[in-house]
Amino acid sequence: MSPIVLAIIRLAVGGLLLAIYAKGFVYGVKEFIGAILNVALFMIFLNFGVMLSPNPALSATLIYTQPVFIVILSYFVFNERANLAKILGVIIAIGGAVYASGNLEINLGALISLVGGFIWAVGTVFYRKFLITQDIGKLNSFMALVSVPILFLFLPFHYYFKFSVEGVLVAIIIGITAQALGFIFWFTSIRNLGSFKASILSLLVPPLSYLFSYLILGDIPSIEEIVGSSLVLLGILLTFKS
């Protein structure tokens, strides 16, 4: 299935499960804006950044430049200033993630992913300022479900779907893990750690993808992936120790 089809299944499954678990959902103008920024646009920019790039690994990584934008936005919105050690930690972590992804080539897909990282940062700051007191399960249920019809508008772009029970089951599992559980953990971490520390931890996604690719698929990580992942861990450690 094409990435947009997978995203629609993921959002529908995750949203419905959260609605059942949380016994409903919350809605409103601010909740809708939060859904657009944190879910719909994030999915669109992530998927199209990867699809339109000759280096999908780099584009998938560049969306995790979010912490850089978080530092800037937090200064203007919350008057929070990151110290030198935290800024250095962000630079090292992002540099490691980019190095691990391979050749740094500026292309349309990479630029789309960078814009996606900025929009994700805006959504994170928006959540912290306006939605942080909402019930996380009900809020995420609404944000996922309201994003489904938006993604349907993008189905004609690079659409393909061949039905198989195995494929649909995998998509459902992704909806349970990445959408329902993943977003609950994500917004809970913003509430407990703050937007900056939560966002820097999101840089663990690329190194963990290499780990699970090895455990599940048997793909041995390259030297660049190992070195880059080590730099990510070093940057995150430096950020949390400062």
Coordinates of N, CA and C in Angstrom, one line a residue:
M1 N 0.8 -1.2 0.0 CA 0.0 0.0 0.0 C 0.9 1.2 0.0
S2 N 0.4 2.3 -0.6 CA 1.1 3.6 -0.6 C 1.1 4.2 0.8
P3 N 2.1 5.1 1.0 CA 2.2 5.7 2.4 C 0.9 6.4 2.8
I4 N 0.2 7.1 1.9 CA -1.0 7.8 2.4 C -2.1 6.8 2.8
V5 N -2.2 5.7 2.1 CA -3.2 4.6 2.4 C -2.8 4.1 3.8
L6 N -1.5 3.8 4.0 CA -1.1 3.3 5.3 C -1.4 4.3 6.4
A7 N -1.2 5.6 6.1 CA -1.4 6.7 7.1 C -2.9 6.8 7.5
I8 N -3.8 6.6 6.5 CA -5.2 6.7 6.7 C -5.7 5.5 7.6
I9 N -5.2 4.3 7.3 CA -5.5 3.1 8.2 C -5.0 3.3 9.6
R10 N -3.7 3.8 9.7 CA -3.1 4.0 11.0 C -3.9 5.0 11.8
L11 N -4.4 6.1 11.2 CA -5.1 7.2 11.9 C -6.5 6.7 12.3
A12 N -7.2 6.0 11.4 CA -8.5 5.5 11.7 C -8.5 4.4 12.8
V13 N -7.6 3.5 12.8 CA -7.5 2.5 13.8 C -7.1 3.1 15.1
G14 N -6.0 3.9 15.1 CA -5.6 4.5 16.4 C -6.6 5.4 17.0
G15 N -7.3 6.2 16.1 CA -8.3 7.1 16.6 C -9.5 6.4 17.2
L16 N -10.0 5.3 16.6 CA -11.1 4.6 17.1 C -10.8 3.9 18.4
L17 N -9.6 3.3 18.5 CA -9.2 2.6 19.7 C -9.1 3.6 20.9
L18 N -8.5 4.8 20.6 CA -8.4 5.8 21.6 C -9.8 6.3 22.1
A19 N -10.7 6.4 21.1 CA -12.1 6.8 21.4 C -12.8 5.8 22.4
I20 N -12.5 4.5 22.1 CA -13.1 3.5 22.9 C -12.4 3.5 24.3
Y21 N -11.1 3.6 24.3 CA -10.4 3.6 25.6 C -10.7 4.8 26.4
A22 N -10.8 6.0 25.8 CA -11.0 7.2 26.6 C -12.5 7.5 26.7
K23 N -13.3 6.7 26.1 CA -14.8 6.9 26.2 C -15.2 8.2 25.6
G24 N -14.8 8.5 24.4 CA -15.2 9.7 23.7 C -14.0 10.5 23.2
F25 N -14.3 11.7 22.8 CA -13.2 12.6 22.4 C -13.6 14.0 22.7
V26 N -12.7 14.9 22.7 CA -12.9 16.4 22.9 C -12.7 17.0 21.5
Y27 N -13.5 18.1 21.3 CA -13.4 18.8 20.0 C -13.6 20.3 20.2
G28 N -13.1 21.1 19.2 CA -13.3 22.5 19.3 C -12.3 23.1 18.3
V29 N -12.3 24.4 18.2 CA -11.4 25.1 17.2 C -9.9 24.9 17.5
K30 N -9.6 25.0 18.8 CA -8.2 24.8 19.1 C -7.7 23.3 18.9
E31 N -8.7 22.4 19.2 CA -8.4 21.0 19.0 C -8.2 20.7 17.5
F32 N -9.0 21.4 16.7 CA -8.9 21.2 15.3 C -7.6 21.7 14.7
I33 N -7.2 22.9 15.2 CA -5.9 23.4 14.8 C -4.7 22.5 15.2
G34 N -4.9 22.0 16.4 CA -3.9 21.0 16.9 C -3.8 19.8 16.1
A35 N -4.9 19.3 15.6 CA -5.0 18.1 14.7 C -4.3 18.4 13.4
I36 N -4.6 19.6 12.8 CA -4.0 19.9 11.5 C -2.4 20.0 11.7
L37 N -1.9 20.6 12.7 CA -0.5 20.8 12.9 C 0.2 19.6 13.3
N38 N -0.3 18.8 14.3 CA 0.4 17.7 14.9 C 0.2 16.4 14.2
V39 N -0.9 16.3 13.4 CA -1.2 15.0 12.8 C -1.3 15.1 11.3
A40 N -2.3 15.8 10.8 CA -2.5 15.8 9.3 C -1.3 16.3 8.6
L41 N -0.8 17.5 8.9 CA 0.3 18.1 8.1 C 1.6 17.3 8.4
F42 N 1.7 16.8 9.6 CA 2.9 16.0 9.9 C 3.0 14.8 9.0
M43 N 1.8 14.1 8.9 CA 1.8 12.9 8.1 C 2.0 13.2 6.6
I44 N 1.4 14.3 6.1 CA 1.5 14.7 4.7 C 3.0 15.1 4.4
F45 N 3.6 15.9 5.2 CA 5.0 16.4 4.9 C 6.0 15.2 5.0
L46 N 5.8 14.4 6.0 CA 6.6 13.2 6.2 C 6.6 12.3 5.0
N47 N 5.4 11.9 4.6 CA 5.2 11.0 3.5 C 5.7 11.5 2.2
F48 N 5.3 12.8 1.9 CA 5.7 13.3 0.6 C 7.2 13.7 0.6
G49 N 7.7 14.0 1.7 CA 9.2 14.3 1.8 C 10.0 13.0 1.4
V50 N 9.5 11.9 1.9 CA 10.1 10.6 1.6 C 9.9 10.2 0.2
M51 N 8.7 10.4 -0.3 CA 8.3 9.9 -1.7 C 9.0 10.7 -2.7
L52 N 9.3 12.0 -2.5 CA 9.9 12.8 -3.5 C 11.4 13.0 -3.4
S53 N 12.0 12.2 -2.6 CA 13.4 12.4 -2.4 C 14.2 11.2 -2.9
P54 N 15.4 11.4 -3.6 CA 16.2 10.3 -4.0 C 16.9 9.6 -2.8
N55 N 16.9 10.3 -1.7 CA 17.4 9.7 -0.4 C 16.4 9.7 0.6
P56 N 15.5 8.7 0.6 CA 14.3 8.7 1.6 C 14.8 8.7 3.0
A57 N 15.9 8.1 3.3 CA 16.4 8.0 4.7 C 16.7 9.4 5.2
L58 N 17.3 10.2 4.4 CA 17.7 11.6 4.7 C 16.4 12.4 5.0
S59 N 15.4 12.3 4.1 CA 14.2 13.1 4.2 C 13.4 12.7 5.5
A60 N 13.4 11.4 5.8 CA 12.7 10.9 7.0 C 13.4 11.4 8.2
T61 N 14.7 11.6 8.1 CA 15.5 12.1 9.3 C 15.3 13.6 9.5
L62 N 15.2 14.4 8.4 CA 15.2 15.8 8.4 C 14.0 16.3 9.1
I63 N 12.9 15.6 9.2 CA 11.7 16.0 9.9 C 12.0 16.1 11.4
Y64 N 13.0 15.4 11.8 CA 13.4 15.4 13.2 C 14.3 16.6 13.6
T65 N 14.4 17.6 12.6 CA 15.1 18.8 13.0 C 14.1 19.7 13.9
Q66 N 13.0 19.1 14.2 CA 12.0 19.8 15.1 C 12.6 20.5 16.3
P67 N 13.6 19.9 17.0 CA 14.1 20.5 18.2 C 14.8 21.9 18.0
V68 N 15.4 22.1 16.8 CA 16.0 23.4 16.5 C 14.9 24.4 16.4
F69 N 13.8 24.1 15.8 CA 12.7 25.1 15.7 C 12.0 25.3 17.1
I70 N 12.0 24.2 17.9 CA 11.4 24.3 19.2 C 12.2 25.3 20.1
V71 N 13.5 25.3 20.0 CA 14.4 26.2 20.7 C 14.0 27.7 20.3
I72 N 13.8 27.9 19.0 CA 13.5 29.3 18.6 C 12.1 29.7 19.0
L73 N 11.1 28.8 18.8 CA 9.8 29.2 19.1 C 9.5 29.3 20.6
S74 N 10.2 28.5 21.4 CA 10.0 28.6 22.8 C 10.6 29.9 23.4
Y75 N 11.6 30.4 22.7 CA 12.1 31.7 23.2 C 11.1 32.8 23.0
F76 N 10.4 32.8 21.8 CA 9.4 33.8 21.5 C 8.1 33.6 22.2
V77 N 7.7 32.4 22.4 CA 6.3 32.1 23.0 C 6.4 32.0 24.5
F78 N 7.4 31.3 25.0 CA 7.5 31.1 26.5 C 8.6 31.9 27.1
N79 N 9.4 32.6 26.3 CA 10.5 33.4 26.9 C 11.5 32.4 27.5
E80 N 11.7 31.2 27.0 CA 12.6 30.2 27.5 C 13.9 30.3 26.6
R81 N 15.0 30.3 27.3 CA 16.3 30.4 26.6 C 17.1 29.1 26.9
A82 N 17.5 28.5 25.8 CA 18.3 27.3 25.9 C 19.8 27.7 26.2
N83 N 20.5 27.0 27.1 CA 21.9 27.3 27.3 C 22.7 26.7 26.2
L84 N 24.0 27.1 26.3 CA 24.9 26.6 25.2 C 25.1 25.1 25.1
A85 N 25.1 24.5 26.3 CA 25.2 23.0 26.3 C 24.0 22.3 25.6
K86 N 22.8 22.8 25.8 CA 21.6 22.3 25.2 C 21.6 22.5 23.7
I87 N 22.0 23.7 23.3 CA 22.1 24.0 21.9 C 23.2 23.1 21.2
L88 N 24.3 22.9 21.9 CA 25.3 22.0 21.3 C 24.9 20.6 21.2
G89 N 24.1 20.2 22.3 CA 23.5 18.8 22.2 C 22.6 18.6 21.1
V90 N 21.8 19.6 20.8 CA 20.8 19.5 19.7 C 21.6 19.4 18.3
I91 N 22.6 20.2 18.2 CA 23.4 20.2 17.0 C 24.1 18.9 16.8
I92 N 24.7 18.3 17.8 CA 25.4 17.0 17.7 C 24.4 15.9 17.4
A93 N 23.2 15.9 18.1 CA 22.2 14.9 17.8 C 21.7 14.9 16.4
I94 N 21.3 16.1 16.0 CA 20.8 16.2 14.6 C 21.9 15.9 13.6
G95 N 23.1 16.4 13.8 CA 24.2 16.1 12.9 C 24.5 14.6 12.8
G96 N 24.4 13.9 13.9 CA 24.5 12.5 13.9 C 23.5 11.8 13.1
A97 N 22.2 12.2 13.3 CA 21.1 11.6 12.6 C 21.2 11.8 11.1
V98 N 21.6 13.0 10.7 CA 21.8 13.3 9.3 C 23.0 12.5 8.7
Y99 N 24.1 12.4 9.4 CA 25.3 11.7 9.0 C 24.9 10.2 8.8
A100 N 24.1 9.7 9.7 CA 23.7 8.3 9.6 C 22.9 8.0 8.4
S101 N 22.1 9.0 7.9 CA 21.2 8.8 6.8 C 21.9 8.7 5.4
G102 N 23.1 9.1 5.4 CA 23.9 9.0 4.1 C 24.2 10.4 3.5
N103 N 24.2 10.4 2.2 CA 24.6 11.6 1.5 C 23.7 12.8 1.8
L104 N 24.2 14.0 2.2 CA 23.5 15.2 2.4 C 23.2 15.9 1.1
E105 N 22.1 15.7 0.5 CA 21.8 16.3 -0.8 C 20.5 17.1 -0.6
I106 N 20.6 18.4 -1.0 CA 19.4 19.2 -0.9 C 18.5 18.9 -2.1
N107 N 17.3 18.5 -1.9 CA 16.4 18.3 -3.0 C 15.0 18.6 -2.5
L108 N 14.0 18.4 -3.4 CA 12.6 18.8 -3.0 C 12.1 18.0 -1.8
G109 N 12.4 16.7 -1.8 CA 11.9 15.9 -0.7 C 12.5 16.4 0.6
A110 N 13.8 16.7 0.6 CA 14.5 17.2 1.8 C 13.9 18.5 2.3
L111 N 13.6 19.4 1.4 CA 13.0 20.7 1.8 C 11.6 20.5 2.3
I112 N 10.8 19.6 1.8 CA 9.5 19.3 2.3 C 9.6 18.8 3.7
S113 N 10.6 17.9 4.0 CA 10.8 17.4 5.3 C 11.2 18.4 6.3
L114 N 12.0 19.4 5.9 CA 12.4 20.5 6.7 C 11.2 21.3 7.1
V115 N 10.4 21.6 6.1 CA 9.1 22.4 6.4 C 8.3 21.6 7.4
G116 N 8.2 20.2 7.2 CA 7.5 19.4 8.1 C 8.0 19.4 9.5
G117 N 9.3 19.5 9.7 CA 9.9 19.6 11.0 C 9.5 20.9 11.7
F118 N 9.4 22.0 10.9 CA 9.0 23.3 11.4 C 7.6 23.3 11.9
I119 N 6.7 22.7 11.0 CA 5.3 22.6 11.3 C 5.0 21.8 12.5
W120 N 5.8 20.7 12.6 CA 5.7 19.8 13.8 C 6.0 20.6 15.1
A121 N 7.1 21.4 15.0 CA 7.5 22.2 16.1 C 6.4 23.2 16.5
V122 N 5.8 23.8 15.5 CA 4.7 24.8 15.8 C 3.5 24.0 16.5
G123 N 3.2 22.8 16.0 CA 2.2 22.0 16.6 C 2.5 21.7 18.1
T124 N 3.8 21.3 18.3 CA 4.2 21.0 19.7 C 4.0 22.2 20.6
V125 N 4.5 23.3 20.2 CA 4.4 24.5 21.0 C 2.9 24.9 21.2
F126 N 2.1 24.8 20.1 CA 0.7 25.1 20.2 C 0.0 24.2 21.2
Y127 N 0.3 22.9 21.2 CA -0.2 21.9 22.2 C 0.1 22.4 23.6
R128 N 1.4 22.7 23.8 CA 1.8 23.0 25.1 C 1.1 24.3 25.6
K129 N 0.9 25.2 24.8 CA 0.3 26.5 25.2 C -1.3 26.4 25.3
F130 N -1.9 25.7 24.5 CA -3.4 25.7 24.5 C -4.1 24.4 24.8
L131 N -3.4 23.3 24.7 CA -4.1 22.0 24.8 C -3.6 21.1 25.9
I132 N -2.6 21.5 26.6 CA -1.9 20.6 27.5 C -2.7 20.1 28.7
T133 N -3.8 20.8 29.0 CA -4.7 20.4 30.1 C -5.8 19.4 29.6
Q134 N -5.9 19.2 28.3 CA -6.9 18.3 27.8 C -6.6 16.8 28.1
D135 N -7.6 16.0 28.2 CA -7.5 14.6 28.3 C -6.7 14.1 27.1
I136 N -5.6 13.4 27.3 CA -4.7 13.0 26.2 C -5.4 12.0 25.3
G137 N -6.0 11.0 25.9 CA -6.7 10.0 25.1 C -7.8 10.6 24.2
K138 N -8.6 11.4 24.8 CA -9.8 12.0 24.0 C -9.3 13.0 23.0
L139 N -8.2 13.8 23.3 CA -7.7 14.7 22.4 C -7.1 14.0 21.2
N140 N -6.3 13.0 21.4 CA -5.6 12.3 20.4 C -6.6 11.5 19.5
S141 N -7.7 11.0 20.1 CA -8.7 10.4 19.3 C -9.3 11.3 18.3
F142 N -9.6 12.5 18.8 CA -10.2 13.5 17.9 C -9.2 13.9 16.8
M143 N -7.9 14.2 17.2 CA -6.9 14.6 16.2 C -6.7 13.6 15.1
A144 N -6.7 12.3 15.5 CA -6.5 11.3 14.5 C -7.7 11.1 13.6
L145 N -8.9 11.1 14.1 CA -10.0 10.8 13.3 C -10.3 12.0 12.4
V146 N -10.1 13.2 12.9 CA -10.4 14.4 12.0 C -9.4 14.6 10.9
S147 N -8.2 13.9 11.1 CA -7.2 14.0 10.0 C -7.4 13.0 8.9
V148 N -8.3 12.0 9.1 CA -8.5 11.0 8.1 C -9.1 11.6 6.8
P149 N -10.2 12.4 6.9 CA -10.7 12.9 5.6 C -9.8 13.9 4.9
I150 N -8.9 14.5 5.7 CA -7.9 15.5 5.1 C -6.9 14.6 4.3
L151 N -6.5 13.5 4.8 CA -5.5 12.7 4.1 C -6.1 12.0 2.8
F152 N -7.5 11.8 2.9 CA -8.2 11.3 1.7 C -8.0 12.2 0.5
L153 N -7.9 13.5 0.7 CA -7.7 14.4 -0.4 C -6.4 14.2 -1.2
F154 N -5.4 13.5 -0.5 CA -4.1 13.3 -1.1 C -4.0 11.9 -1.6
L155 N -5.0 11.1 -1.6 CA -5.0 9.7 -2.1 C -4.6 9.6 -3.6
P156 N -5.0 10.6 -4.5 CA -4.7 10.4 -5.9 C -3.2 10.5 -6.2
F157 N -2.4 11.1 -5.2 CA -1.0 11.2 -5.5 C -0.3 9.9 -5.1
H158 N 0.3 9.3 -6.1 CA 1.1 8.1 -5.8 C 0.3 7.0 -5.1
Y159 N -0.9 6.8 -5.6 CA -1.8 5.8 -5.0 C -1.6 4.4 -5.5
Y160 N -1.5 3.4 -4.6 CA -1.6 2.0 -4.9 C -2.0 1.2 -3.7
F161 N -2.7 0.2 -3.9 CA -3.2 -0.6 -2.8 C -3.6 -2.0 -3.4
K162 N -2.9 -3.0 -2.9 CA -3.2 -4.4 -3.2 C -3.6 -5.1 -1.9
F163 N -4.8 -5.5 -1.8 CA -5.3 -6.1 -0.6 C -4.6 -7.4 -0.2
S164 N -4.2 -7.5 1.0 CA -3.8 -8.8 1.6 C -4.1 -8.8 3.1
V165 N -4.4 -9.9 3.6 CA -4.7 -9.9 5.1 C -3.5 -9.5 5.9
E166 N -2.4 -10.0 5.5 CA -1.1 -9.7 6.2 C -0.9 -8.2 6.2
G167 N -1.0 -7.6 5.0 CA -0.7 -6.2 4.9 C -1.7 -5.3 5.8
V168 N -3.0 -5.7 5.8 CA -3.9 -4.9 6.6 C -3.6 -5.1 8.1
L169 N -3.3 -6.4 8.4 CA -3.0 -6.6 9.9 C -1.8 -5.8 10.3
V170 N -0.8 -5.7 9.5 CA 0.4 -4.9 9.8 C 0.0 -3.5 10.0
A171 N -0.8 -3.0 9.1 CA -1.3 -1.6 9.1 C -2.0 -1.3 10.4
I172 N -2.8 -2.3 10.9 CA -3.6 -2.2 12.1 C -2.7 -2.2 13.3
I173 N -1.6 -3.0 13.3 CA -0.6 -3.1 14.3 C 0.1 -1.7 14.4
I174 N 0.4 -1.1 13.3 CA 1.0 0.2 13.3 C 0.1 1.2 13.9
G175 N -1.2 1.1 13.6 CA -2.2 2.0 14.2 C -2.3 1.9 15.7
I176 N -2.1 0.7 16.2 CA -2.1 0.5 17.6 C -0.9 1.1 18.3
T177 N 0.3 0.7 17.7 CA 1.6 1.1 18.3 C 2.0 2.5 18.0
A178 N 2.2 2.9 16.7 CA 2.7 4.2 16.4 C 1.7 5.3 16.6
Q179 N 0.4 5.0 16.4 CA -0.6 6.1 16.5 C -1.2 6.2 17.9
A180 N -1.9 5.1 18.3 CA -2.5 5.2 19.6 C -1.6 5.3 20.8
L181 N -0.7 4.3 20.9 CA 0.3 4.3 22.0 C 1.4 5.4 21.8
G182 N 1.9 5.5 20.6 CA 2.9 6.5 20.3 C 2.6 7.9 20.6
F183 N 1.4 8.3 20.2 CA 1.0 9.7 20.4 C 0.6 10.0 21.9
I184 N 0.1 9.0 22.6 CA -0.2 9.1 24.0 C 1.1 9.4 24.7
F185 N 2.1 8.5 24.4 CA 3.5 8.7 25.1 C 4.1 10.1 24.7
W186 N 3.9 10.5 23.4 CA 4.5 11.7 22.9 C 3.9 12.9 23.7
F187 N 2.6 13.0 23.7 CA 2.0 14.2 24.4 C 2.2 14.1 25.9
T188 N 2.2 12.9 26.5 CA 2.5 12.8 27.9 C 3.9 13.3 28.2
S189 N 4.9 13.0 27.3 CA 6.2 13.4 27.6 C 6.3 15.0 27.5
I190 N 5.6 15.6 26.6 CA 5.6 17.0 26.5 C 5.0 17.6 27.8
R191 N 4.0 17.0 28.3 CA 3.4 17.5 29.6 C 4.4 17.4 30.7
N192 N 5.1 16.3 30.8 CA 6.0 16.0 31.9 C 7.4 16.5 31.8
L193 N 7.9 16.6 30.6 CA 9.3 17.0 30.3 C 9.4 18.4 29.7
G194 N 8.4 18.9 29.1 CA 8.5 20.1 28.4 C 8.7 19.8 26.9
S195 N 8.4 20.8 26.1 CA 8.5 20.6 24.6 C 9.9 20.4 24.1
F196 N 10.9 21.0 24.8 CA 12.3 20.9 24.3 C 12.8 19.5 24.5
K197 N 12.8 19.0 25.8 CA 13.3 17.7 26.1 C 12.6 16.6 25.4
A198 N 11.2 16.7 25.3 CA 10.5 15.7 24.5 C 10.9 15.7 23.1
S199 N 11.1 16.9 22.5 CA 11.4 16.9 21.1 C 12.8 16.3 20.8
I200 N 13.8 16.6 21.7 CA 15.1 16.1 21.5 C 15.1 14.5 21.6
L201 N 14.2 14.0 22.5 CA 14.1 12.5 22.6 C 13.6 11.9 21.3
S202 N 12.8 12.7 20.5 CA 12.3 12.2 19.3 C 13.4 11.8 18.3
L203 N 14.6 12.4 18.5 CA 15.7 12.0 17.6 C 16.2 10.6 17.9
L204 N 15.6 9.9 18.8 CA 15.9 8.5 19.0 C 15.3 7.6 17.9
V205 N 14.3 8.2 17.2 CA 13.6 7.4 16.2 C 14.6 6.8 15.1
P206 N 15.5 7.7 14.5 CA 16.4 7.1 13.5 C 17.3 6.0 14.1
P207 N 18.0 6.2 15.2 CA 18.8 5.1 15.7 C 18.0 3.8 16.1
L208 N 16.8 4.0 16.6 CA 16.0 2.8 16.9 C 15.5 2.1 15.7
S209 N 15.3 2.9 14.6 CA 14.9 2.2 13.3 C 16.0 1.3 12.8
Y210 N 17.3 1.7 13.0 CA 18.4 0.8 12.6 C 18.4 -0.4 13.5
L211 N 18.1 -0.2 14.8 CA 18.1 -1.3 15.7 C 17.0 -2.3 15.4
F212 N 15.8 -1.9 15.2 CA 14.7 -2.8 14.9 C 14.8 -3.3 13.5
S213 N 15.4 -2.6 12.5 CA 15.7 -3.2 11.2 C 16.6 -4.4 11.3
Y214 N 17.5 -4.3 12.3 CA 18.4 -5.5 12.5 C 17.7 -6.6 13.2
L215 N 16.9 -6.3 14.2 CA 16.3 -7.3 15.0 C 15.2 -8.0 14.2
I216 N 14.4 -7.2 13.4 CA 13.3 -7.8 12.7 C 13.6 -8.3 11.3
L217 N 14.4 -7.5 10.6 CA 14.7 -7.7 9.2 C 16.1 -8.4 8.9
G218 N 16.9 -8.3 10.0 CA 18.3 -8.8 9.8 C 19.2 -7.9 9.1
D219 N 18.8 -6.6 8.9 CA 19.7 -5.6 8.2 C 20.8 -5.2 9.2
I220 N 22.0 -5.4 8.8 CA 23.2 -5.0 9.7 C 23.4 -3.5 9.4
P221 N 23.4 -2.7 10.5 CA 23.7 -1.3 10.3 C 25.1 -1.0 9.8
S222 N 25.2 0.0 9.0 CA 26.5 0.4 8.4 C 27.3 1.2 9.5
I223 N 28.6 1.4 9.1 CA 29.4 2.1 10.0 C 28.9 3.5 10.2
E224 N 28.4 4.2 9.2 CA 27.8 5.5 9.2 C 26.6 5.5 10.2
E225 N 25.8 4.5 10.1 CA 24.6 4.4 11.0 C 25.0 4.3 12.4
I226 N 26.0 3.4 12.7 CA 26.5 3.2 14.0 C 27.1 4.5 14.6
V227 N 28.0 5.1 13.8 CA 28.6 6.4 14.3 C 27.6 7.5 14.5
G228 N 26.7 7.6 13.5 CA 25.7 8.7 13.6 C 24.7 8.5 14.8
S229 N 24.3 7.2 15.0 CA 23.5 6.9 16.2 C 24.2 7.2 17.5
S230 N 25.5 6.9 17.5 CA 26.2 7.2 18.7 C 26.3 8.7 19.0
L231 N 26.4 9.5 17.9 CA 26.4 11.0 18.1 C 25.0 11.4 18.6
V232 N 24.0 10.8 18.1 CA 22.6 11.2 18.6 C 22.5 10.9 20.1
L233 N 22.9 9.8 20.5 CA 22.9 9.5 21.9 C 23.7 10.4 22.8
L234 N 24.9 10.8 22.2 CA 25.8 11.8 22.9 C 25.1 13.1 23.0
G235 N 24.5 13.6 21.9 CA 23.8 14.9 21.9 C 22.6 14.9 22.9
I236 N 21.9 13.8 22.9 CA 20.7 13.7 23.9 C 21.2 13.7 25.3
L237 N 22.3 13.0 25.6 CA 22.8 12.9 26.9 C 23.3 14.3 27.4
L238 N 24.0 15.0 26.5 CA 24.5 16.3 26.8 C 23.4 17.3 27.1
T239 N 22.3 17.2 26.3 CA 21.1 18.0 26.5 C 20.5 17.8 27.9
F240 N 20.3 16.5 28.3 CA 19.7 16.2 29.5 C 20.6 16.5 30.7
K241 N 21.9 16.4 30.6 CA 22.8 16.7 31.7 C 23.0 18.2 31.9
S242 N 22.7 19.0 31.0 CA 22.9 20.5 31.1 C 21.8 21.1 31.9

